[in-house]
PDB file of C-alpha atoms in Angstrom:
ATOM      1  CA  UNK A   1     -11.359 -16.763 -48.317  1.00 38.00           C
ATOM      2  CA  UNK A   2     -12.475 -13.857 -45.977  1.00 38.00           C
ATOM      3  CA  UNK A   3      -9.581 -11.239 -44.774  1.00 41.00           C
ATOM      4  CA  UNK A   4      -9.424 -11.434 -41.029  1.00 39.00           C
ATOM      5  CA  UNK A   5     -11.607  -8.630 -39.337  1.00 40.00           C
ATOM      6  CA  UNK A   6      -9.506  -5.904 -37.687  1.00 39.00           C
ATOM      7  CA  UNK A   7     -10.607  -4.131 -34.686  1.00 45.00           C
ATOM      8  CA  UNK A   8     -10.803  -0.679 -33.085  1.00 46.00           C
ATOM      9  CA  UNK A   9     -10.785   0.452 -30.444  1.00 53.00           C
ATOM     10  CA  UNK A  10     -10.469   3.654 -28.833  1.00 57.00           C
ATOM     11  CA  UNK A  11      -8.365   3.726 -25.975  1.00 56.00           C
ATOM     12  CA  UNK A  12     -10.186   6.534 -24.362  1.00 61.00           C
ATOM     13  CA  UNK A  13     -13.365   4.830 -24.623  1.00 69.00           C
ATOM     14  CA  UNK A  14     -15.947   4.570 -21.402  1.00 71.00           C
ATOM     15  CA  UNK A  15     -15.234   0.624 -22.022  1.00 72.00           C
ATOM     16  CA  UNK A  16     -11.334   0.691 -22.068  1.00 72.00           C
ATOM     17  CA  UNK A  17     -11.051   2.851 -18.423  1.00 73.00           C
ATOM     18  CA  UNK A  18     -13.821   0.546 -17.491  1.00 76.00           C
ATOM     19  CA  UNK A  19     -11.478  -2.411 -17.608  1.00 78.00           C
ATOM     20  CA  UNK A  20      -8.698  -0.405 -16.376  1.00 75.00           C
ATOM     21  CA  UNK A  21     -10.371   0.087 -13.258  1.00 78.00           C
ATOM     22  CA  UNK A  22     -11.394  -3.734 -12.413  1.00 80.00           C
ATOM     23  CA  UNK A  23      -8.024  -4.588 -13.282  1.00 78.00           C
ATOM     24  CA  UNK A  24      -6.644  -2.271 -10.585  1.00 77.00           C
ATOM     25  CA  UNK A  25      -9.252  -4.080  -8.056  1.00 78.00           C
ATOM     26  CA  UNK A  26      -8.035  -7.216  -8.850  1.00 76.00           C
ATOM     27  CA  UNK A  27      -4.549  -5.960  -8.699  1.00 74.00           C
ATOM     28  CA  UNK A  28      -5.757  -4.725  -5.059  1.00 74.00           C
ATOM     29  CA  UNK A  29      -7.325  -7.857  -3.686  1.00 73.00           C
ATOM     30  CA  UNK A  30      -4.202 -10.058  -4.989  1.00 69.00           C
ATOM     31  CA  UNK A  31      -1.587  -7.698  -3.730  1.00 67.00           C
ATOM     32  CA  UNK A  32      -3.024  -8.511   0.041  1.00 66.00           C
ATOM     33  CA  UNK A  33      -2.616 -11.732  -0.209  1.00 66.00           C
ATOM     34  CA  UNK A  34       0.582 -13.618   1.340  1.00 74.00           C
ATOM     35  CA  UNK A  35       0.271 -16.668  -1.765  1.00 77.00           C
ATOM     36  CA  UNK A  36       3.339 -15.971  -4.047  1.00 80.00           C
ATOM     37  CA  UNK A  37       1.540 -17.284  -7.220  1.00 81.00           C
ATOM     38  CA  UNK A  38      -1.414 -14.531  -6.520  1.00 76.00           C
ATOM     39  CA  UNK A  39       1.546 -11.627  -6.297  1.00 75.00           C
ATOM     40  CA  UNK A  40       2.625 -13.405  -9.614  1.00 79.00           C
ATOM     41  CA  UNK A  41      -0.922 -12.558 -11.256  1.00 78.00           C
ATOM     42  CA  UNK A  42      -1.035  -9.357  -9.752  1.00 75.00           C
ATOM     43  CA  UNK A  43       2.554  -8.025 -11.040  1.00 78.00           C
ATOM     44  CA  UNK A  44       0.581  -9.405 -14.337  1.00 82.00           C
ATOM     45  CA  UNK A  45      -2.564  -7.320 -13.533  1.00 77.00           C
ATOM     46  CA  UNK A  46      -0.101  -4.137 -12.838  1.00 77.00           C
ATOM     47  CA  UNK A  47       1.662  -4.823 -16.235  1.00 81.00           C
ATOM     48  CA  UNK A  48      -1.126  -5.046 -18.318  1.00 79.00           C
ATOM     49  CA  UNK A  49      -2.932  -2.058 -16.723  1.00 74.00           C
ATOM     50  CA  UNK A  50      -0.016  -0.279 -17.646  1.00 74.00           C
ATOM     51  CA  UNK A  51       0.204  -0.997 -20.777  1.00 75.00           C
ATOM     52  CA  UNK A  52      -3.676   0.160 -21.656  1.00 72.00           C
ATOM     53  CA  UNK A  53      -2.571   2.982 -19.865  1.00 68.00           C
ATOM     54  CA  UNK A  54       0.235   3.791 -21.955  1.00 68.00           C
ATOM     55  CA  UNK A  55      -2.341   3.507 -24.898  1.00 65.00           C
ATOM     56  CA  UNK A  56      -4.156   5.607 -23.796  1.00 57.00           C
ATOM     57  CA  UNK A  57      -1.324   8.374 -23.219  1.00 55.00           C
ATOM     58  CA  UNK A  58       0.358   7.781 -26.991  1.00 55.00           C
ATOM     59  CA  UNK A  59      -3.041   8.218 -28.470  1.00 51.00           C
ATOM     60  CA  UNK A  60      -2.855  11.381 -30.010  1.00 45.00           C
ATOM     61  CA  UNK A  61      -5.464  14.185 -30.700  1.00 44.00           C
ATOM     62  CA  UNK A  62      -5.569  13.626 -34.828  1.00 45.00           C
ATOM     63  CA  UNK A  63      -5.640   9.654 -34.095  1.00 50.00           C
ATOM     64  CA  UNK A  64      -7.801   8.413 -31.303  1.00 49.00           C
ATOM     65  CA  UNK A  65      -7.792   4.688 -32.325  1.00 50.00           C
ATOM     66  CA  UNK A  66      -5.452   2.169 -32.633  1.00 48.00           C
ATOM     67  CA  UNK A  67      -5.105  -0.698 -35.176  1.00 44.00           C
ATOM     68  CA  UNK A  68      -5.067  -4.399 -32.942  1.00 46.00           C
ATOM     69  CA  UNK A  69      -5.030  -7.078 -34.856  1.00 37.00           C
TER      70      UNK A  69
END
C-alpha cells in the first residue's frame, strides 16, 4: 500500500499570489451584488484569501514551504 503523496507548496510562489488575486476579483464582482447568498460566497472568498495571505506572512526566511496534506 502506497503512503499518501504530500504536497508543497510555496506560499510565495508566482502561482499562490496568482490565485490570491482572482480570488479578490471574485470577491469584487460578488460584493456588488444585492443577492444575500452571493455576499455569503464572497465573505467566503475574503476568508480564504486571508488565510493564503496569512501563509504567506508566517512563512519564514529559513522555511519557505509549508507541509499540506
Amino acid at each position: 500500500m502506497r503512503k499518501n503523496t504530500l504536497k508543497y507548496i510555496n506560499y510565495r510562489s508566482i502561482e499562490c499570489q496568482e490565485i490570491i488575486v482572482q480570488k479578490r476579483i471574485e470577491l469584487i464582482k460578488y460584493n456588488f451584488s444585492d443577492n444575500i447568498e452571493l455576499n455569503n460566497i464572497a465573505e467566503e472568498i475574503l476568508k480564504e484569501t486571508n488565510d493564503l495571505l496569512g501563509k504567506v506572512q508566517d512563512v519564514d526566511n529559513d522555511n519557505e514551504e509549508l507541509l499540506i496534506f
